mmCIF file of C-alpha atoms and ligand atoms in Angstrom:
data_model
loop_
_atom_site.group_PDB
_atom_site.id
_atom_site.type_symbol
_atom_site.label_atom_id
_atom_site.label_comp_id
_atom_site.label_asym_id
_atom_site.label_seq_id
_atom_site.Cartn_x
_atom_site.Cartn_y
_atom_site.Cartn_z
ATOM 1 C CA MET A 1 -213.136 70.191 89.223
ATOM 2 C CA THR A 2 -216.503 69.477 90.758
ATOM 3 C CA PHE A 3 -217.723 70.757 93.986
ATOM 4 C CA GLU A 4 -218.134 66.862 94.660
ATOM 5 C CA SER A 5 -214.601 65.926 93.739
ATOM 6 C CA ILE A 6 -213.325 68.961 95.932
ATOM 7 C CA SER A 7 -215.206 68.037 98.876
ATOM 8 C CA ASP A 8 -214.113 64.375 98.602
ATOM 9 C CA GLU A 9 -210.235 65.409 98.526
ATOM 10 C CA LEU A 10 -211.265 67.931 101.350
ATOM 11 C CA ALA A 11 -212.603 64.707 103.240
ATOM 12 C CA LEU A 12 -209.466 62.803 102.768
ATOM 13 C CA LEU A 13 -207.134 65.570 103.539
ATOM 14 C CA ALA A 14 -209.236 66.085 107.028
ATOM 15 C CA ALA A 15 -208.735 62.311 107.422
ATOM 16 C CA ALA A 16 -205.185 62.140 106.663
ATOM 17 C CA ALA A 17 -204.443 65.240 109.021
ATOM 18 C CA ARG A 18 -206.697 63.584 111.879
ATOM 19 C CA GLN A 19 -204.594 60.306 111.717
ATOM 20 C CA HIS A 20 -201.339 62.081 111.517
ATOM 21 C CA THR A 21 -202.506 64.058 114.711
ATOM 22 C CA VAL A 22 -203.313 60.779 116.683
ATOM 23 C CA TYR A 23 -200.200 59.378 115.196
ATOM 24 C CA LEU A 24 -197.858 61.930 116.852
ATOM 25 C CA GLN A 25 -199.927 62.033 120.003
ATOM 26 C CA GLU A 26 -199.368 58.229 120.433
ATOM 27 C CA LEU A 27 -195.598 58.745 119.895
ATOM 28 C CA GLY A 28 -195.852 61.795 122.304
ATOM 29 C CA VAL A 29 -193.412 63.767 119.986
ATOM 30 C CA GLU A 30 -193.156 67.569 120.746
ATOM 31 C CA THR A 31 -190.524 69.296 118.629
ATOM 32 C CA PHE A 32 -188.616 72.200 119.211
ATOM 33 C CA GLN A 33 -186.130 73.507 116.463
ATOM 34 C CA GLY A 34 -186.454 69.962 114.498
ATOM 35 C CA GLN A 35 -185.309 68.278 117.860
ATOM 36 C CA VAL A 36 -187.301 65.772 120.096
ATOM 37 C CA VAL A 37 -187.881 67.223 123.248
ATOM 38 C CA SER A 38 -190.341 65.367 124.574
ATOM 39 C CA LYS A 39 -192.307 61.894 124.103
ATOM 40 C CA ARG A 40 -194.784 60.415 126.250
ATOM 41 C CA THR A 41 -197.464 57.636 125.074
ATOM 42 C CA PRO A 42 -200.924 58.215 126.349
ATOM 43 C CA SER A 43 -202.206 55.304 128.448
ATOM 44 C CA THR A 44 -205.502 55.087 126.160
ATOM 45 C CA LEU A 45 -203.224 54.522 123.157
ATOM 46 C CA ARG A 46 -201.060 52.245 124.274
ATOM 47 C CA VAL A 47 -201.807 48.501 123.194
ATOM 48 C CA SER A 48 -199.827 45.358 123.670
ATOM 49 C CA SER A 49 -196.346 44.576 124.957
ATOM 50 C CA PRO A 50 -194.266 44.729 121.904
ATOM 51 C CA LYS A 51 -195.179 48.395 121.376
ATOM 52 C CA THR A 52 -193.257 49.208 124.534
ATOM 53 C CA ARG A 53 -190.022 47.857 123.104
ATOM 54 C CA ALA A 54 -190.599 49.475 119.411
ATOM 55 C CA GLU A 55 -191.583 52.531 121.299
ATOM 56 C CA SER A 56 -188.434 52.613 123.549
ATOM 57 C CA VAL A 57 -186.356 52.326 120.421
ATOM 58 C CA PHE A 58 -187.887 55.095 118.822
ATOM 59 C CA ASP A 59 -187.635 57.015 121.954
ATOM 60 C CA GLN A 60 -183.793 56.687 121.933
ATOM 61 C CA PRO A 61 -182.091 60.216 121.132
ATOM 62 C CA PRO A 62 -180.725 60.930 117.332
ATOM 63 C CA LYS A 63 -178.650 58.166 115.627
ATOM 64 C CA GLN A 64 -181.548 55.749 116.583
ATOM 65 C CA ILE A 65 -183.036 53.932 113.936
ATOM 66 C CA PHE A 66 -186.238 55.950 113.248
ATOM 67 C CA GLU A 67 -184.361 59.232 113.739
ATOM 68 C CA ARG A 68 -186.252 62.260 113.076
ATOM 69 C CA ALA A 69 -184.668 64.097 110.276
ATOM 70 C CA PRO A 70 -184.651 67.845 110.168
ATOM 71 C CA GLN A 71 -188.121 68.532 108.888
ATOM 72 C CA PRO A 72 -188.171 71.246 105.767
ATOM 73 C CA VAL A 73 -190.373 74.149 107.008
ATOM 74 C CA PRO A 74 -193.675 74.042 104.949
ATOM 75 C CA THR A 75 -194.679 76.178 102.427
ATOM 76 C CA ALA A 76 -197.553 76.697 99.580
ATOM 77 C CA ARG A 77 -195.386 74.349 97.577
ATOM 78 C CA THR A 78 -193.637 72.044 100.066
ATOM 79 C CA PRO A 79 -196.517 70.905 102.273
ATOM 80 C CA ALA A 80 -195.707 69.790 105.805
ATOM 81 C CA PRO A 81 -194.717 66.364 105.731
ATOM 82 C CA GLY A 82 -197.125 63.909 106.673
ATOM 83 C CA VAL A 83 -200.233 65.962 106.551
ATOM 84 C CA ILE A 84 -201.010 66.911 102.950
ATOM 85 C CA ALA A 85 -198.263 64.918 101.084
ATOM 86 C CA ALA A 86 -199.332 61.705 102.835
ATOM 87 C CA ALA A 87 -202.814 62.108 101.604
ATOM 88 C CA PRO A 88 -203.331 59.628 98.769
ATOM 89 C CA LYS A 89 -204.989 60.797 95.915
ATOM 90 C CA PRO A 90 -208.604 59.445 95.686
ATOM 91 C CA ASP A 91 -208.069 57.098 92.653
ATOM 92 C CA THR A 92 -204.790 55.418 93.943
ATOM 93 C CA LEU A 93 -206.500 54.960 97.344
ATOM 94 C CA PHE A 94 -209.461 53.136 95.801
ATOM 95 C CA SER A 95 -207.533 51.060 93.451
ATOM 96 C CA SER A 96 -205.291 50.071 96.187
ATOM 97 C CA ILE A 97 -207.715 48.993 98.568
ATOM 98 C CA PHE A 98 -209.850 47.309 96.103
ATOM 99 C CA GLN A 99 -206.995 45.691 94.800
ATOM 100 C CA THR A 100 -208.506 42.385 93.270
ATOM 101 C CA PRO A 101 -208.037 39.443 95.861
ATOM 102 C CA GLN A 102 -206.284 36.490 94.085
ATOM 103 C CA GLU A 103 -206.824 32.704 94.573
ATOM 104 C CA PRO A 104 -205.476 31.640 97.926
ATOM 105 C CA LEU A 105 -202.061 30.240 97.978
ATOM 106 C CA PRO A 106 -202.053 26.472 98.842
ATOM 107 C CA LYS A 107 -199.290 25.529 101.282
ATOM 108 C CA SER A 108 -196.805 23.429 99.765
ATOM 109 C CA HIS A 109 -194.855 20.905 101.492
ATOM 110 C CA GLU A 110 -191.410 21.512 99.854
ATOM 111 C CA THR A 111 -188.605 22.170 101.938
ATOM 112 C CA PHE A 112 -186.237 25.047 101.861
ATOM 113 C CA GLU A 113 -183.616 22.265 101.255
ATOM 114 C CA GLN A 114 -185.693 20.811 97.889
ATOM 115 C CA ILE A 115 -185.909 24.122 96.587
ATOM 116 C CA TRP A 116 -182.590 24.892 97.037
ATOM 117 C CA ALA A 117 -181.719 21.599 95.485
ATOM 118 C CA ASP A 118 -183.671 22.658 92.133
ATOM 119 C CA VAL A 119 -181.846 26.142 92.105
ATOM 120 C CA GLY A 120 -178.537 24.248 91.917
ATOM 121 C CA ALA A 121 -175.390 25.764 90.557
ATOM 122 C CA CYS A 122 -177.896 27.827 88.526
ATOM 123 C CA THR A 123 -177.036 29.659 85.219
ATOM 124 C CA ARG A 124 -180.531 30.321 84.236
ATOM 125 C CA CYS A 125 -179.530 34.284 83.748
ATOM 126 C CA PRO A 126 -176.502 36.126 83.328
ATOM 127 C CA LEU A 127 -176.336 37.372 86.697
ATOM 128 C CA SER A 128 -174.646 34.076 87.690
ATOM 129 C CA ALA A 129 -171.674 34.986 85.831
ATOM 130 C CA GLY A 130 -170.763 37.766 88.049
ATOM 131 C CA ARG A 131 -171.922 36.320 91.457
ATOM 132 C CA THR A 132 -169.273 34.760 94.245
ATOM 133 C CA HIS A 133 -172.472 33.178 95.818
ATOM 134 C CA ILE A 134 -176.091 32.554 95.620
ATOM 135 C CA VAL A 135 -177.849 34.224 98.283
ATOM 136 C CA HIS A 136 -180.775 32.194 99.571
ATOM 137 C CA THR A 137 -183.774 33.192 102.043
ATOM 138 C CA GLU A 138 -182.896 32.792 105.855
ATOM 139 C CA GLY A 139 -184.293 32.724 108.973
ATOM 140 C CA ASN A 140 -187.305 30.814 110.838
ATOM 141 C CA ARG A 141 -189.366 28.584 108.283
ATOM 142 C CA LYS A 142 -192.280 28.910 110.713
ATOM 143 C CA ALA A 143 -192.059 32.519 110.523
ATOM 144 C CA ARG A 144 -195.041 34.882 110.725
ATOM 145 C CA LEU A 145 -193.302 37.713 109.176
ATOM 146 C CA MET A 146 -190.882 37.675 106.027
ATOM 147 C CA PHE A 147 -189.051 40.628 104.706
ATOM 148 C CA VAL A 148 -188.596 40.535 100.519
ATOM 149 C CA GLY A 149 -186.130 42.892 98.867
ATOM 150 C CA GLU A 150 -184.581 43.049 95.578
ATOM 151 C CA ALA A 151 -181.020 41.132 94.964
ATOM 152 C CA PRO A 152 -177.956 40.857 97.224
ATOM 153 C CA GLY A 153 -175.499 43.555 97.149
ATOM 154 C CA ALA A 154 -171.469 42.919 97.517
ATOM 155 C CA ASP A 155 -171.646 42.000 101.156
ATOM 156 C CA GLU A 156 -174.664 40.087 100.478
ATOM 157 C CA ASP A 157 -172.606 38.154 97.407
ATOM 158 C CA ALA A 158 -169.606 37.738 99.355
ATOM 159 C CA GLN A 159 -171.415 35.929 102.624
ATOM 160 C CA ALA A 160 -174.115 34.132 101.086
ATOM 161 C CA ARG A 161 -176.565 35.895 103.331
ATOM 162 C CA PRO A 162 -179.278 38.487 102.729
ATOM 163 C CA PHE A 163 -179.290 41.679 104.036
ATOM 164 C CA VAL A 164 -176.022 41.769 105.951
ATOM 165 C CA GLY A 165 -174.465 44.964 104.446
ATOM 166 C CA ARG A 166 -175.498 48.295 105.683
ATOM 167 C CA ALA A 167 -179.072 48.322 104.304
ATOM 168 C CA GLY A 168 -179.148 44.844 106.199
ATOM 169 C CA GLN A 169 -178.071 46.065 109.724
ATOM 170 C CA LEU A 170 -180.776 48.979 109.131
ATOM 171 C CA LEU A 171 -183.253 45.944 108.565
ATOM 172 C CA THR A 172 -182.045 44.134 111.578
ATOM 173 C CA LYS A 173 -182.804 47.307 113.696
ATOM 174 C CA ILE A 174 -186.055 47.726 111.909
ATOM 175 C CA ILE A 175 -187.214 44.042 112.921
ATOM 176 C CA GLU A 176 -186.009 44.808 116.525
ATOM 177 C CA ALA A 177 -187.893 48.107 116.689
ATOM 178 C CA ILE A 178 -191.212 45.830 116.255
ATOM 179 C CA GLY A 179 -190.627 43.527 118.622
ATOM 180 C CA PHE A 180 -188.929 40.522 116.957
ATOM 181 C CA LYS A 181 -185.382 39.449 116.452
ATOM 182 C CA ARG A 182 -183.816 38.758 112.866
ATOM 183 C CA GLU A 183 -183.841 34.916 113.671
ATOM 184 C CA ASP A 184 -187.638 35.044 113.895
ATOM 185 C CA VAL A 185 -188.512 36.488 110.556
ATOM 186 C CA LEU A 186 -187.741 35.211 107.173
ATOM 187 C CA ILE A 187 -185.395 37.275 104.974
ATOM 188 C CA GLY A 188 -185.102 37.098 101.342
ATOM 189 C CA ASN A 189 -184.741 38.548 97.612
ATOM 190 C CA ILE A 190 -186.522 38.081 94.732
ATOM 191 C CA ASN A 191 -183.254 37.749 92.877
ATOM 192 C CA ARG A 192 -180.672 35.652 94.143
ATOM 193 C CA CYS A 193 -177.583 36.688 92.642
ATOM 194 C CA ARG A 194 -176.055 40.255 92.419
ATOM 195 C CA PRO A 195 -176.606 42.302 89.778
ATOM 196 C CA PRO A 196 -173.569 44.229 88.552
ATOM 197 C CA ALA A 197 -173.039 47.658 90.151
ATOM 198 C CA ASN A 198 -175.985 46.761 91.917
ATOM 199 C CA ARG A 199 -178.672 47.791 89.024
ATOM 200 C CA ALA A 200 -181.991 46.713 89.400
ATOM 201 C CA PRO A 201 -182.548 43.193 87.845
ATOM 202 C CA LEU A 202 -184.125 42.924 84.243
ATOM 203 C CA PRO A 203 -187.248 41.356 83.614
ATOM 204 C CA ASP A 204 -185.866 38.056 82.214
ATOM 205 C CA GLU A 205 -183.366 37.964 85.357
ATOM 206 C CA VAL A 206 -186.456 38.342 87.537
ATOM 207 C CA ALA A 207 -188.493 35.844 85.632
ATOM 208 C CA ALA A 208 -185.954 33.236 86.162
ATOM 209 C CA CYS A 209 -185.318 33.772 89.489
ATOM 210 C CA LYS A 210 -188.566 34.676 91.150
ATOM 211 C CA PRO A 211 -190.290 31.382 90.974
ATOM 212 C CA PHE A 212 -188.041 29.970 93.562
ATOM 213 C CA MET A 213 -189.024 33.123 96.125
ATOM 214 C CA LEU A 214 -192.562 32.098 95.411
ATOM 215 C CA ARG A 215 -191.814 28.296 96.333
ATOM 216 C CA GLU A 216 -190.537 29.570 99.587
ATOM 217 C CA ILE A 217 -193.424 31.588 100.120
ATOM 218 C CA ALA A 218 -195.691 28.597 99.575
ATOM 219 C CA SER A 219 -193.581 26.562 101.655
ATOM 220 C CA ALA A 220 -193.213 28.757 104.615
ATOM 221 C CA ARG A 221 -196.731 30.615 104.217
ATOM 222 C CA PRO A 222 -196.124 33.794 106.501
ATOM 223 C CA GLU A 223 -198.931 35.774 107.404
ATOM 224 C CA VAL A 224 -197.352 39.146 106.543
ATOM 225 C CA ILE A 225 -194.671 40.065 103.846
ATOM 226 C CA VAL A 226 -193.182 43.123 103.967
ATOM 227 C CA VAL A 227 -191.825 43.883 100.513
ATOM 228 C CA MET A 228 -189.412 46.523 100.507
ATOM 229 C CA GLY A 229 -188.627 49.293 97.601
ATOM 230 C CA ASN A 230 -190.098 49.884 94.207
ATOM 231 C CA THR A 231 -188.279 47.228 92.500
ATOM 232 C CA ALA A 232 -189.138 44.365 94.931
ATOM 233 C CA MET A 233 -193.022 45.552 95.091
ATOM 234 C CA LYS A 234 -193.227 45.479 91.670
ATOM 235 C CA ASN A 235 -191.987 42.055 91.011
ATOM 236 C CA LEU A 236 -194.014 40.471 93.668
ATOM 237 C CA LEU A 237 -197.132 42.219 93.133
ATOM 238 C CA ASP A 238 -198.897 43.223 89.963
ATOM 239 C CA ILE A 239 -199.221 47.104 90.873
ATOM 240 C CA LYS A 240 -198.545 50.027 88.501
ATOM 241 C CA GLU A 241 -198.259 53.004 91.155
ATOM 242 C CA GLY A 242 -195.039 53.523 92.667
ATOM 243 C CA ILE A 243 -193.783 52.745 96.181
ATOM 244 C CA THR A 244 -194.253 56.497 97.531
ATOM 245 C CA ARG A 245 -198.312 56.053 96.594
ATOM 246 C CA VAL A 246 -198.739 52.371 97.793
ATOM 247 C CA ARG A 247 -196.570 52.124 101.038
ATOM 248 C CA GLY A 248 -198.286 51.692 104.290
ATOM 249 C CA GLN A 249 -201.494 50.112 102.513
ATOM 250 C CA PHE A 250 -202.031 46.442 103.056
ATOM 251 C CA GLN A 251 -201.919 44.584 99.471
ATOM 252 C CA ASP A 252 -202.832 40.793 98.703
ATOM 253 C CA TYR A 253 -200.518 38.181 97.291
ATOM 254 C CA LYS A 254 -202.862 35.203 97.162
ATOM 255 C CA GLY A 255 -204.310 35.334 100.502
ATOM 256 C CA ILE A 256 -201.230 36.621 102.246
ATOM 257 C CA LYS A 257 -201.135 40.352 103.406
ATOM 258 C CA VAL A 258 -198.023 42.294 101.834
ATOM 259 C CA MET A 259 -197.181 45.530 103.041
ATOM 260 C CA PRO A 260 -194.986 47.883 100.727
ATOM 261 C CA THR A 261 -192.465 49.864 102.602
ATOM 262 C CA PHE A 262 -189.270 51.922 101.396
ATOM 263 C CA HIS A 263 -186.320 49.726 101.032
ATOM 264 C CA PRO A 264 -183.846 50.114 103.831
ATOM 265 C CA ALA A 265 -180.771 51.405 101.357
ATOM 266 C CA TYR A 266 -183.496 54.136 100.450
ATOM 267 C CA LEU A 267 -183.762 55.158 104.205
ATOM 268 C CA LEU A 268 -179.838 55.488 104.459
ATOM 269 C CA ARG A 269 -180.096 57.876 101.833
ATOM 270 C CA ASP A 270 -182.997 59.991 102.751
ATOM 271 C CA PRO A 271 -183.334 59.647 107.083
ATOM 272 C CA SER A 272 -186.506 61.533 107.008
ATOM 273 C CA LYS A 273 -188.247 58.530 105.372
ATOM 274 C CA LYS A 274 -187.610 56.537 108.321
ATOM 275 C CA ARG A 275 -190.914 58.006 109.833
ATOM 276 C CA GLU A 276 -193.344 56.480 107.345
ATOM 277 C CA THR A 277 -191.375 53.225 107.340
ATOM 278 C CA TRP A 278 -192.066 53.281 111.120
ATOM 279 C CA GLU A 279 -196.002 53.892 110.382
ATOM 280 C CA ASP A 280 -196.080 51.130 107.950
ATOM 281 C CA LEU A 281 -194.537 48.563 110.317
ATOM 282 C CA LYS A 282 -196.571 49.654 113.151
ATOM 283 C CA LYS A 283 -199.395 48.559 111.148
ATOM 284 C CA VAL A 284 -197.884 45.224 110.483
ATOM 285 C CA ARG A 285 -197.039 44.826 114.183
ATOM 286 C CA ASP A 286 -200.565 45.506 115.050
ATOM 287 C CA TYR A 287 -201.995 43.261 112.261
ATOM 288 C CA LEU A 288 -199.853 40.716 113.968
ATOM 289 C CA ASP A 289 -200.805 41.533 117.492
ATOM 290 C CA ASN A 290 -204.399 41.289 116.507
ATOM 291 C CA ASN A 291 -204.538 38.000 114.534
ATOM 292 C CA GLU A 292 -202.502 36.120 117.013
ATOM 293 C CA SER A 293 -203.367 32.356 116.033
HETATM 294 N N1 URA B 1 -180.736 44.766 99.066
HETATM 295 C C1 URA B 1 -181.272 44.051 98.938
HETATM 296 O O1 URA B 1 -182.454 44.492 98.089
HETATM 297 N N2 URA B 1 -181.253 42.809 99.404
HETATM 298 C C2 URA B 1 -180.218 42.544 100.037
HETATM 299 O O2 URA B 1 -179.998 41.592 100.382
HETATM 300 C C3 URA B 1 -179.258 43.832 100.757
HETATM 301 C C4 URA B 1 -179.400 45.010 99.835
HETATM 302 N N1 URA B 2 -187.696 54.191 95.322
HETATM 303 C C1 URA B 2 -187.187 52.865 95.455
HETATM 304 O O1 URA B 2 -187.076 52.460 94.359
HETATM 305 N N2 URA B 2 -187.209 52.318 96.523
HETATM 306 C C2 URA B 2 -187.550 52.866 97.555
HETATM 307 O O2 URA B 2 -187.495 52.469 98.683
HETATM 308 C C3 URA B 2 -187.928 54.270 97.367
HETATM 309 C C4 URA B 2 -188.141 55.081 96.349
#
């Protein structure tokens, strides 16, 4: 390692540590034996109204949405969460920040009903054989914010609605934590039929179904899309790095801001990751607050 690359790396680590300190101050989180004992938000760091609501969700004692999981004791091999571990490697940082902008997406005049009529009783891919219902995108067609997942699970397949199972209930709370109601936003999946045993959709299955999602995006033209989990992120964006590296950094889909974050099903398995998801969602909320049209 050259002297320059070490000092670049140190500068990045220092910046990440500073950011983390500001973040903790902003939440006013002080911990004692892994429990949140006091939280306050310095008035200088408060911004506009939806935050108050989000913070109040975050402030609820355990069992709340962005609950703090017990933090591992940092050692030389397991760095303190959010400090060293969160610092992206320079190459990832730069390749993500300098993602090549794509041609802007023209707004289409198709309605969702027209798009769904084209989906029809779809048999374009083998997933159709195992489905009970096709699960279309739901919510406000004029939404500023859209959430995109991977594919329906059992509950979604049974009810013909996206994100209504356990992961969906967590997603609803996440949406509320940033000051929206579920019905204010759009929620959908890249694939509309449930894969067997909830496996990730295969490339051919994605290729068959994704065009309908892209047509819905062009029709609704949300300002920000939150893409959840590795599979959905890689299927929507042309990105090689994994979600753990890319999350929290705005990406571009044809002129629409895309925020990759963890999938709520992953948060159910590892609640300690809710903290990072909260940071990502705060960026989305701040962007929408600061770009009110
Ligand atoms: N997981 C997804 O990716 N989508 C859903 O609709 C439900 C669970
Ligand atoms: N891996 C995934 O596929 N999704 C996540 O959200 C996190 C890790």
